[in-house]
Short mmCIF file of N, CA, C and O in Angstrom, two decimals:
data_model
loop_
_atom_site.label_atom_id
_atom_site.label_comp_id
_atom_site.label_asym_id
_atom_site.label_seq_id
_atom_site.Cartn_x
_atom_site.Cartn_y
_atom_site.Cartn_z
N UNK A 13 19.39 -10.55 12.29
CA UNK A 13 18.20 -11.05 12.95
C UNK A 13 18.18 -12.57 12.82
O UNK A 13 18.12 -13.13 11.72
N UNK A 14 18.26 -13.33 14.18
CA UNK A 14 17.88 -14.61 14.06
C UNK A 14 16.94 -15.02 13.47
O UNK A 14 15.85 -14.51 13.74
N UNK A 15 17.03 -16.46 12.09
CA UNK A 15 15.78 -17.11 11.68
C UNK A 15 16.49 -18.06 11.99
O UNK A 15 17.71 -18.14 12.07
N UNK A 16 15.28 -19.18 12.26
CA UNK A 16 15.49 -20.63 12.39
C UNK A 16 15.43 -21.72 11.56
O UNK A 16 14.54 -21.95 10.73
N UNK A 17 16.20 -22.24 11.76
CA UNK A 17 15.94 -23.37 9.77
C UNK A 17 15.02 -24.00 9.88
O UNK A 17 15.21 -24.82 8.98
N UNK A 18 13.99 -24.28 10.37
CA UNK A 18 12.71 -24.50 10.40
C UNK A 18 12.10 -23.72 9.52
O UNK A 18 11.72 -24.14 8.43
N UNK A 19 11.96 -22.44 9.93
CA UNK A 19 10.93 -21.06 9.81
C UNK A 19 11.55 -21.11 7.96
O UNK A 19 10.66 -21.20 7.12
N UNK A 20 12.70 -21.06 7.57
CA UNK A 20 13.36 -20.61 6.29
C UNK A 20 12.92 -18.80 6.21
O UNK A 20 13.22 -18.30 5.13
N UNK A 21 12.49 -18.18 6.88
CA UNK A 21 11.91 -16.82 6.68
C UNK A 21 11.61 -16.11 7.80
O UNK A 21 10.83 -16.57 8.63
N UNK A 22 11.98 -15.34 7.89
CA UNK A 22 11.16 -14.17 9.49
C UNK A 22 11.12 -13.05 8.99
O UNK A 22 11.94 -12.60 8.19
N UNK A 23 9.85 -12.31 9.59
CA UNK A 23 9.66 -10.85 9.42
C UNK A 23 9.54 -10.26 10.54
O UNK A 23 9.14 -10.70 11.62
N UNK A 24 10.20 -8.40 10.01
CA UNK A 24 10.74 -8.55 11.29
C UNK A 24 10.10 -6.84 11.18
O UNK A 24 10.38 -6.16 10.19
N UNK A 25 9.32 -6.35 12.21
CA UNK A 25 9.19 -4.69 12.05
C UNK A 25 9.88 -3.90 13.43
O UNK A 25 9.75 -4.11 14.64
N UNK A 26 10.38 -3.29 12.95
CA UNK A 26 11.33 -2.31 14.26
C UNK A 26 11.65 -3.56 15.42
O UNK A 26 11.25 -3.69 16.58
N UNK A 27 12.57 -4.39 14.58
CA UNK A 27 13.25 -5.07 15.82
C UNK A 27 12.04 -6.30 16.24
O UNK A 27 12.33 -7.08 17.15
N UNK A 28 11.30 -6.37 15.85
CA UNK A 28 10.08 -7.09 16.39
C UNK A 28 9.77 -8.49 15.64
O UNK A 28 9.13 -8.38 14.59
N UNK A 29 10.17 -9.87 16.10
CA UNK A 29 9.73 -10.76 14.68
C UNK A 29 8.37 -11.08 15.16
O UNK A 29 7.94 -11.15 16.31
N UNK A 30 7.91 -11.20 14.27
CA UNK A 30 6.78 -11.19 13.70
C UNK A 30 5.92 -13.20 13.67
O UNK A 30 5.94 -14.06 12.79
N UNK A 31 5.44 -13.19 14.74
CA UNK A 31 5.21 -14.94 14.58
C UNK A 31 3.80 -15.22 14.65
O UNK A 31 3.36 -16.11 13.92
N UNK A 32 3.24 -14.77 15.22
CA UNK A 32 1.21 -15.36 15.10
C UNK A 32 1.22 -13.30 14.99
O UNK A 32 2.10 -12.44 15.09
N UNK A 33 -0.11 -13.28 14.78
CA UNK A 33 -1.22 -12.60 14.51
C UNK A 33 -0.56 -11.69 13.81
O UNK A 33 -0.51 -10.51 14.16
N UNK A 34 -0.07 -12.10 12.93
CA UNK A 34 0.96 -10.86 12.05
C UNK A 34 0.15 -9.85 11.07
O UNK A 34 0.70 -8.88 10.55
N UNK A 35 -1.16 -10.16 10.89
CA UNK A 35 -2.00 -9.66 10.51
C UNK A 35 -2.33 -8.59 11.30
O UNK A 35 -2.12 -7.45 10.87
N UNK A 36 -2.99 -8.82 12.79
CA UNK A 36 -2.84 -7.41 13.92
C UNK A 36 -1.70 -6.67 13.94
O UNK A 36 -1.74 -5.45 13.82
N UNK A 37 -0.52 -7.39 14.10
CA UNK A 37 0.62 -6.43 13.91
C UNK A 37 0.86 -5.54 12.91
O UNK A 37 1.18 -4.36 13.01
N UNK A 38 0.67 -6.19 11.94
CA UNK A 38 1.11 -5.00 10.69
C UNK A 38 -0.24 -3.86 10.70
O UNK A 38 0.03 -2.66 10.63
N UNK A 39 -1.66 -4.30 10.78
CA UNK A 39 -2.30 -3.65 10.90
C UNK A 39 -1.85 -2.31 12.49
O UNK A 39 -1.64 -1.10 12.55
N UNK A 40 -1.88 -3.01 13.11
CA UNK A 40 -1.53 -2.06 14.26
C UNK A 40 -0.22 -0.80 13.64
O UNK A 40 -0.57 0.38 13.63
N UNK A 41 1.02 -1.10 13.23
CA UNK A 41 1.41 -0.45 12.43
C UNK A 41 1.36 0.36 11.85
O UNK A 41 1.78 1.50 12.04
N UNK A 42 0.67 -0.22 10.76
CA UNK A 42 -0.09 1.32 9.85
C UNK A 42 -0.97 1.52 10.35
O UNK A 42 -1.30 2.48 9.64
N UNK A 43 -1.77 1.44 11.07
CA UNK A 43 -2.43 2.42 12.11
C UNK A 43 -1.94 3.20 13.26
O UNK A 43 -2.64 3.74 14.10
N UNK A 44 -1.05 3.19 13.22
CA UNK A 44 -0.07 4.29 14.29
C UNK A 44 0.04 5.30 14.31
O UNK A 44 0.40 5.81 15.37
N UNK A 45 -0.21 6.10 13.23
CA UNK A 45 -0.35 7.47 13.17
C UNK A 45 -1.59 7.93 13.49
O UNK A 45 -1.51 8.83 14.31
N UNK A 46 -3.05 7.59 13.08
CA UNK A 46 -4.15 7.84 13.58
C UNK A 46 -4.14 7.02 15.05
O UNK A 46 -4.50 7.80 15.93
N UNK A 47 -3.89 5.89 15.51
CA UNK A 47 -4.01 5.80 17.11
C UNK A 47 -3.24 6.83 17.85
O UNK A 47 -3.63 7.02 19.01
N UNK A 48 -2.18 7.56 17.40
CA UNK A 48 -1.25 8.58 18.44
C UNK A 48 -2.03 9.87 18.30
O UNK A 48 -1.95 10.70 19.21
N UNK A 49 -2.66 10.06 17.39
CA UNK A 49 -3.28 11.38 17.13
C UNK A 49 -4.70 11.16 17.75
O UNK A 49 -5.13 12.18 18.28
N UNK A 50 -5.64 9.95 17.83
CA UNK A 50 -6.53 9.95 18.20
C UNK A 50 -6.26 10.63 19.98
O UNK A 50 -6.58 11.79 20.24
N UNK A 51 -5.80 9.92 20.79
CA UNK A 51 -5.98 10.65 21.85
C UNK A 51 -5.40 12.39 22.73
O UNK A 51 -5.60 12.94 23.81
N UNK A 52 -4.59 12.69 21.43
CA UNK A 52 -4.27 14.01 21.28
C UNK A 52 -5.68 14.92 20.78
O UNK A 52 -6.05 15.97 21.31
N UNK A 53 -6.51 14.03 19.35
CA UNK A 53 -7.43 15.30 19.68
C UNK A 53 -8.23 15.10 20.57
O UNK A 53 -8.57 16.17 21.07
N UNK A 54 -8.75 14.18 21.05
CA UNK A 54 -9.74 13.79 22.27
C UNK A 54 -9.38 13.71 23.45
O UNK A 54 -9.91 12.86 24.17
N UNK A 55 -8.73 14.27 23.80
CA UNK A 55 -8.10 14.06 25.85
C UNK A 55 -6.90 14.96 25.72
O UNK A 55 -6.34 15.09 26.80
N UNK A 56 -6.31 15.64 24.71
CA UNK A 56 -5.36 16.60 24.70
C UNK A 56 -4.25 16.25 25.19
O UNK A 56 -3.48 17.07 25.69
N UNK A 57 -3.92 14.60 25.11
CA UNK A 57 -2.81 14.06 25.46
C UNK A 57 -1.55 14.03 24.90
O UNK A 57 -1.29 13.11 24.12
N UNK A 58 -0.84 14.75 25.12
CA UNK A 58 0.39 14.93 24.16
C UNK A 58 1.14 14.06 24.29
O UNK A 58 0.84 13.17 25.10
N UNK A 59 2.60 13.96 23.41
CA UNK A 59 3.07 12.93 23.02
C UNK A 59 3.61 12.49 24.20
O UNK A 59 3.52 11.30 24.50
N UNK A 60 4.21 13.36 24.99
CA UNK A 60 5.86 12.84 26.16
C UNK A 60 4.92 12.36 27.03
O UNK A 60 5.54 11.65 27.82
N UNK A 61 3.42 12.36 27.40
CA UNK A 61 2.21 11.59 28.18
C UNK A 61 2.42 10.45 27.60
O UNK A 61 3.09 9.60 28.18
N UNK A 62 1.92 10.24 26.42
CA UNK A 62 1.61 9.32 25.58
C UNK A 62 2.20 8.38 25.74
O UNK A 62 1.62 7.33 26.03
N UNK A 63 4.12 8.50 25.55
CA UNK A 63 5.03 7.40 25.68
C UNK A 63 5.38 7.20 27.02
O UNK A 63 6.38 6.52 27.28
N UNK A 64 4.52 7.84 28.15
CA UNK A 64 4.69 7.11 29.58
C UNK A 64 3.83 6.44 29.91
O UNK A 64 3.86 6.11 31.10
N UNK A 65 2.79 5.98 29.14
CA UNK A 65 1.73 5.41 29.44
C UNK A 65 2.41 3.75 28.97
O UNK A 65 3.13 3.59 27.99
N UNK A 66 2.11 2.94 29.64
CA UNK A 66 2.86 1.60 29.93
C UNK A 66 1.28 0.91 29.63
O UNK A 66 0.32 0.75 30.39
N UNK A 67 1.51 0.54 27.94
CA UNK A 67 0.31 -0.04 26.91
C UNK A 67 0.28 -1.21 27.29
O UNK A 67 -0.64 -1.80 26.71
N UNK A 68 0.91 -1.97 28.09
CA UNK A 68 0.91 -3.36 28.16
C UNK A 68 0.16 -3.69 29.15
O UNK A 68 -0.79 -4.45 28.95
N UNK A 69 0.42 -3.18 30.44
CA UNK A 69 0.02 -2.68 31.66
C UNK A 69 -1.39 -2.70 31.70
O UNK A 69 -2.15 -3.40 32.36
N UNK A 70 -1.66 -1.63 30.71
CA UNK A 70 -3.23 -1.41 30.82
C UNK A 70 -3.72 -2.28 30.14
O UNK A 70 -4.61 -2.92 30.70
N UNK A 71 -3.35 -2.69 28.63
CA UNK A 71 -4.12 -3.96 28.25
C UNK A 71 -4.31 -5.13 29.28
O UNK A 71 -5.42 -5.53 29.62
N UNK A 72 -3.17 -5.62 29.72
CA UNK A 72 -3.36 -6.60 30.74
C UNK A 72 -4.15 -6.74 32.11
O UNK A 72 -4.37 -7.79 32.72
N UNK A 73 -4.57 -5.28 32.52
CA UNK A 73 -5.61 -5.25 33.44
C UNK A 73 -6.91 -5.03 32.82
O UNK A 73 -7.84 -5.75 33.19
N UNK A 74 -7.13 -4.08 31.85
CA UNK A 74 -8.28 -4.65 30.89
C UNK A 74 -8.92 -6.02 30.68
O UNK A 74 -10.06 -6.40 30.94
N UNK A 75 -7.74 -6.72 30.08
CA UNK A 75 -8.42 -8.07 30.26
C UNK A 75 -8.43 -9.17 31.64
O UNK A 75 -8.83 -10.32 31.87
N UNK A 76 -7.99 -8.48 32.10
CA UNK A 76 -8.60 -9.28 33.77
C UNK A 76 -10.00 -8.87 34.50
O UNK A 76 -10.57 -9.40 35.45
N UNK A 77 -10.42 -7.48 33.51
CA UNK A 77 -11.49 -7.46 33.93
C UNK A 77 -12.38 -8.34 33.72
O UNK A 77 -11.77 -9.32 33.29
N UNK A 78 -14.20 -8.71 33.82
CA UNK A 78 -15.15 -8.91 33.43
C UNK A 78 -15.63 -8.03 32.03
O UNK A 78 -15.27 -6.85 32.02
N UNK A 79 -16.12 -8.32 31.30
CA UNK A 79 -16.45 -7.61 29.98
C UNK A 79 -17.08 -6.24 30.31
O UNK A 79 -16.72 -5.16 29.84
N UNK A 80 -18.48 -6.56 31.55
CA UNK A 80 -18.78 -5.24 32.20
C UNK A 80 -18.00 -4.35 32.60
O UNK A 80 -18.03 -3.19 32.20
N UNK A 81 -17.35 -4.72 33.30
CA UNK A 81 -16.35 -4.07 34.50
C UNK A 81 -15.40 -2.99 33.03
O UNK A 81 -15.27 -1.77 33.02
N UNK A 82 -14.93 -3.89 32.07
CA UNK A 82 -13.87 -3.52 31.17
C UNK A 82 -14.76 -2.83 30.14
O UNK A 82 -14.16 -2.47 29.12
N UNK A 83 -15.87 -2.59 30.18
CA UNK A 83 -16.40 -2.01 29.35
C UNK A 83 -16.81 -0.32 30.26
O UNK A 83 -16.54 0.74 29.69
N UNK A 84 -17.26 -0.33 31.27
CA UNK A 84 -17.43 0.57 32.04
C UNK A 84 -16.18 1.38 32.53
O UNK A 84 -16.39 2.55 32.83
N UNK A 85 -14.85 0.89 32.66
CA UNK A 85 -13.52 1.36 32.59
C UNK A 85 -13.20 2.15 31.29
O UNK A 85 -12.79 3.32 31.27
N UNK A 86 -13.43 1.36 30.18
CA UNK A 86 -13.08 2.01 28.74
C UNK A 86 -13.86 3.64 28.85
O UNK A 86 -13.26 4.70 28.71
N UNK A 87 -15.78 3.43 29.22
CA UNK A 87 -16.44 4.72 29.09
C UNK A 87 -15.73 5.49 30.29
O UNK A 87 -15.67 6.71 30.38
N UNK A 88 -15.27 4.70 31.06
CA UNK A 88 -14.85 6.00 31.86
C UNK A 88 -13.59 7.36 31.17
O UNK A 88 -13.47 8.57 30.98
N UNK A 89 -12.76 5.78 31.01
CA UNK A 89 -11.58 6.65 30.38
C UNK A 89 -12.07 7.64 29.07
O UNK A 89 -11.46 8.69 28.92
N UNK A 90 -13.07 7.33 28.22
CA UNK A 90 -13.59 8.20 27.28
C UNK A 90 -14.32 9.13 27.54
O UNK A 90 -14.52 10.13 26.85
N UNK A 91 -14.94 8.74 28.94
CA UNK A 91 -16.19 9.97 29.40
C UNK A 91 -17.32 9.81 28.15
O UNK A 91 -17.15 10.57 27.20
N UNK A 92 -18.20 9.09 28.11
CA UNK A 92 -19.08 8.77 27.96
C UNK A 92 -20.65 8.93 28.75
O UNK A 92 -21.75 8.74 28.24
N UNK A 93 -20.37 9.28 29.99
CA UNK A 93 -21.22 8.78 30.64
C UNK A 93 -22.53 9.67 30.78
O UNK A 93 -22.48 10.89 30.61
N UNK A 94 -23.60 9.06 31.07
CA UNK A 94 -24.74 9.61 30.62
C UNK A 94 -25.17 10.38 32.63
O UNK A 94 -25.74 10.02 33.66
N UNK A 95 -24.45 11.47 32.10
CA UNK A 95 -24.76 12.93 33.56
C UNK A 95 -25.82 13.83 33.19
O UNK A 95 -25.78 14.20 32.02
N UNK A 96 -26.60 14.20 33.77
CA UNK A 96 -27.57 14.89 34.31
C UNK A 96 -27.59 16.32 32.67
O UNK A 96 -28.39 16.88 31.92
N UNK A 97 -26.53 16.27 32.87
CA UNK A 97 -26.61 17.41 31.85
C UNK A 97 -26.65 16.75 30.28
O UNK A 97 -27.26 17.34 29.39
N UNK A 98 -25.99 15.58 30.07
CA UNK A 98 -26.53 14.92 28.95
C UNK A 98 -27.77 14.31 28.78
O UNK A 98 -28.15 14.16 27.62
N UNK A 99 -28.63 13.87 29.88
CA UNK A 99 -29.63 13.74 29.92
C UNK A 99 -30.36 14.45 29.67
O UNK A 99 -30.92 14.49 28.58
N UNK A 100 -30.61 15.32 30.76
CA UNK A 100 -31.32 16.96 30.25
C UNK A 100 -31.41 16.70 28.78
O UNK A 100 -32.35 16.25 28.13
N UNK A 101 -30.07 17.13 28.36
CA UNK A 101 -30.42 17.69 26.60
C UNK A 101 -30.61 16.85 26.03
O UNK A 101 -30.80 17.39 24.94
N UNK A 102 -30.79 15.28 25.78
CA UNK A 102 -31.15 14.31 25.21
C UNK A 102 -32.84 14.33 25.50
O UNK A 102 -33.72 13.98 24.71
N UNK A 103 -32.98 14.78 26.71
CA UNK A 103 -34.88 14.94 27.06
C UNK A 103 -35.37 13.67 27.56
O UNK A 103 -36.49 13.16 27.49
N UNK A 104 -33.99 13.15 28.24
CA UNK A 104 -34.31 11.71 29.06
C UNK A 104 -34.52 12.09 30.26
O UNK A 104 -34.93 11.13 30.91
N UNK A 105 -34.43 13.19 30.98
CA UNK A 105 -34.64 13.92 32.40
C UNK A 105 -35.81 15.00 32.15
O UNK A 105 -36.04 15.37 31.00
N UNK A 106 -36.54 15.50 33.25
CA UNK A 106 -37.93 16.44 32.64
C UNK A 106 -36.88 17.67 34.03
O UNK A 106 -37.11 18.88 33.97
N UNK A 107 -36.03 17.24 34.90
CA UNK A 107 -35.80 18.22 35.63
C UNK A 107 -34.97 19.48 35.38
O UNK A 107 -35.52 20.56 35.12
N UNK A 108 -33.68 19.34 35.44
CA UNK A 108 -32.84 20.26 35.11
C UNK A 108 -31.27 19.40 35.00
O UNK A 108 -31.07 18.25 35.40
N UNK A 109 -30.52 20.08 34.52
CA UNK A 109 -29.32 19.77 34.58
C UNK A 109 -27.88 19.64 35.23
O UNK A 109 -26.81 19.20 34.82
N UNK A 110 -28.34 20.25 36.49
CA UNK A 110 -27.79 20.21 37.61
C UNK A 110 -27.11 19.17 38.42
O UNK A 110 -27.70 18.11 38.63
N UNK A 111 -25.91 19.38 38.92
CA UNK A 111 -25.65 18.06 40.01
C UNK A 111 -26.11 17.69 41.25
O UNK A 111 -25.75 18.17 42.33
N UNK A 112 -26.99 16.76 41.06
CA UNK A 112 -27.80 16.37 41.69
C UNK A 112 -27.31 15.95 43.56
O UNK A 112 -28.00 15.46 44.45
N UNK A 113 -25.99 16.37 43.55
CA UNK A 113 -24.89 16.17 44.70
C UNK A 113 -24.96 17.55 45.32
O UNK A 113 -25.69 17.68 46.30
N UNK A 114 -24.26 18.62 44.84
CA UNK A 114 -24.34 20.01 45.35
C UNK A 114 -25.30 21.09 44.54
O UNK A 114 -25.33 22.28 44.86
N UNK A 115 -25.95 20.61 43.63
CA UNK A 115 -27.11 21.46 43.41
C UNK A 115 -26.53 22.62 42.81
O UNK A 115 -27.51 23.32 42.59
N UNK A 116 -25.56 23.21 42.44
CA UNK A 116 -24.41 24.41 41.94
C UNK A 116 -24.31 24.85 40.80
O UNK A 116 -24.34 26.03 40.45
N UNK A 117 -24.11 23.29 39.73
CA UNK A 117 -23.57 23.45 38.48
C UNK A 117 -23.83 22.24 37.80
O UNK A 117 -23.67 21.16 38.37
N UNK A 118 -24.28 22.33 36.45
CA UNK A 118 -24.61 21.07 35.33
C UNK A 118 -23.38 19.93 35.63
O UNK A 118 -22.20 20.11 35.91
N UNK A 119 -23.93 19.09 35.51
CA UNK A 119 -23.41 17.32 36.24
C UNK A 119 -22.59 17.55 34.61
O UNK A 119 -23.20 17.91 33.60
N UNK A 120 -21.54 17.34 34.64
CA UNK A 120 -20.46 16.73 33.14
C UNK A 120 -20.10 15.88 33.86
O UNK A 120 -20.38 15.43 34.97
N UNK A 121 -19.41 15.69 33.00
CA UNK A 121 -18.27 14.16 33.00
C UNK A 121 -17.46 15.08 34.15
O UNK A 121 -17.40 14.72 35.32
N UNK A 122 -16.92 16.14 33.72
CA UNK A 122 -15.59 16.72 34.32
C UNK A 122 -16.07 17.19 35.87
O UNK A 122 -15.20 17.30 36.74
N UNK A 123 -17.51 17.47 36.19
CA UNK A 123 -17.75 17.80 37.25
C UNK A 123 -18.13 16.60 37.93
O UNK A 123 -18.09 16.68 39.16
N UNK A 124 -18.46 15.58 37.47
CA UNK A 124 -18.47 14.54 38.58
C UNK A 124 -17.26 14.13 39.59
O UNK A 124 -17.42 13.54 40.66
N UNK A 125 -15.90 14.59 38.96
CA UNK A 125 -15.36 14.12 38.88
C UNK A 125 -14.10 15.30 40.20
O UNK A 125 -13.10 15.07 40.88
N UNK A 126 -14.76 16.21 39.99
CA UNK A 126 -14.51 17.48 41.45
C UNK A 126 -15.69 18.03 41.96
O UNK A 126 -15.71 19.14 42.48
N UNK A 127 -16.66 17.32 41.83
CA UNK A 127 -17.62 17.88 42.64
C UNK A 127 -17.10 18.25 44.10
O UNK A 127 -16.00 17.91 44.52
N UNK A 128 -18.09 19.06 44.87
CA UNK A 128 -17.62 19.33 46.13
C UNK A 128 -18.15 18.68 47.49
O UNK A 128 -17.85 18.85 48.67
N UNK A 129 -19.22 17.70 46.71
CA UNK A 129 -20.22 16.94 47.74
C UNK A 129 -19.59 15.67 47.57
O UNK A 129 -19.04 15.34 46.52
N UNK A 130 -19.68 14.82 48.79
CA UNK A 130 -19.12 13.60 48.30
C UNK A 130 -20.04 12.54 47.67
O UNK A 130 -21.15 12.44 48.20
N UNK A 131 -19.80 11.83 46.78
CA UNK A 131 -20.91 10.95 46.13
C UNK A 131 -21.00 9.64 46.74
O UNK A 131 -21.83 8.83 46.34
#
């Protein structure tokens, strides 16, 4: 591994030297096992998904968003969002829980998302 006689030292993790925020890096690191598992138990994303997902990609359009915009992208991708049927049971709605589009079936995340009415 190239060091420079400047530097007198480089660190280096899987091939990677290591030059500003080496603090995030190593942290990122040992956090690798709970970030790969986090979206396996929450989105049932398995691994051979996992390593086609192009991390750079998405960070970099992330931050081209607006903070809103990139904050409303994140809840999407988490499903967060506050539907008719989370409302309901929170007791922020007095009506019912229904989709308020085809009238059929409780508004989720997952039914907004095939509803049969167009929104």
């Amino acid at each position: 591994m190239p060091v420079l006689k400047a530097e007198g030292c480089a660190v280096y993790i899987e091939n990677r030297k290591i030059t500003s925020m080496m603090q995030l890096t190593a942290l990122e690191k040992w956090q690798e096992k709970e970030a790969r598992s986090y979206p396996l138990q929450r989105h049932g994303i398995m691994d051979e998904i996992f390593h086609n997902i192009h991390w750079q990609s998405l960070h970099f359009a992330l931050k081209k968003l607006s903070p809103h915009r990139r904050a409303t992208a994140v809840k999407t991708i988490h499903r967060p969002f506050p539907t008719q049927d989370i409302l309901y049971r929170q007791g922020r709605v007095a009506m019912c829980s229904f989709c308020p589009r085809c009238l059929q079936e409780a508004e989720t995340n997952e039914h907004v998302y095939r509803c049969s009415q167009p929104g």
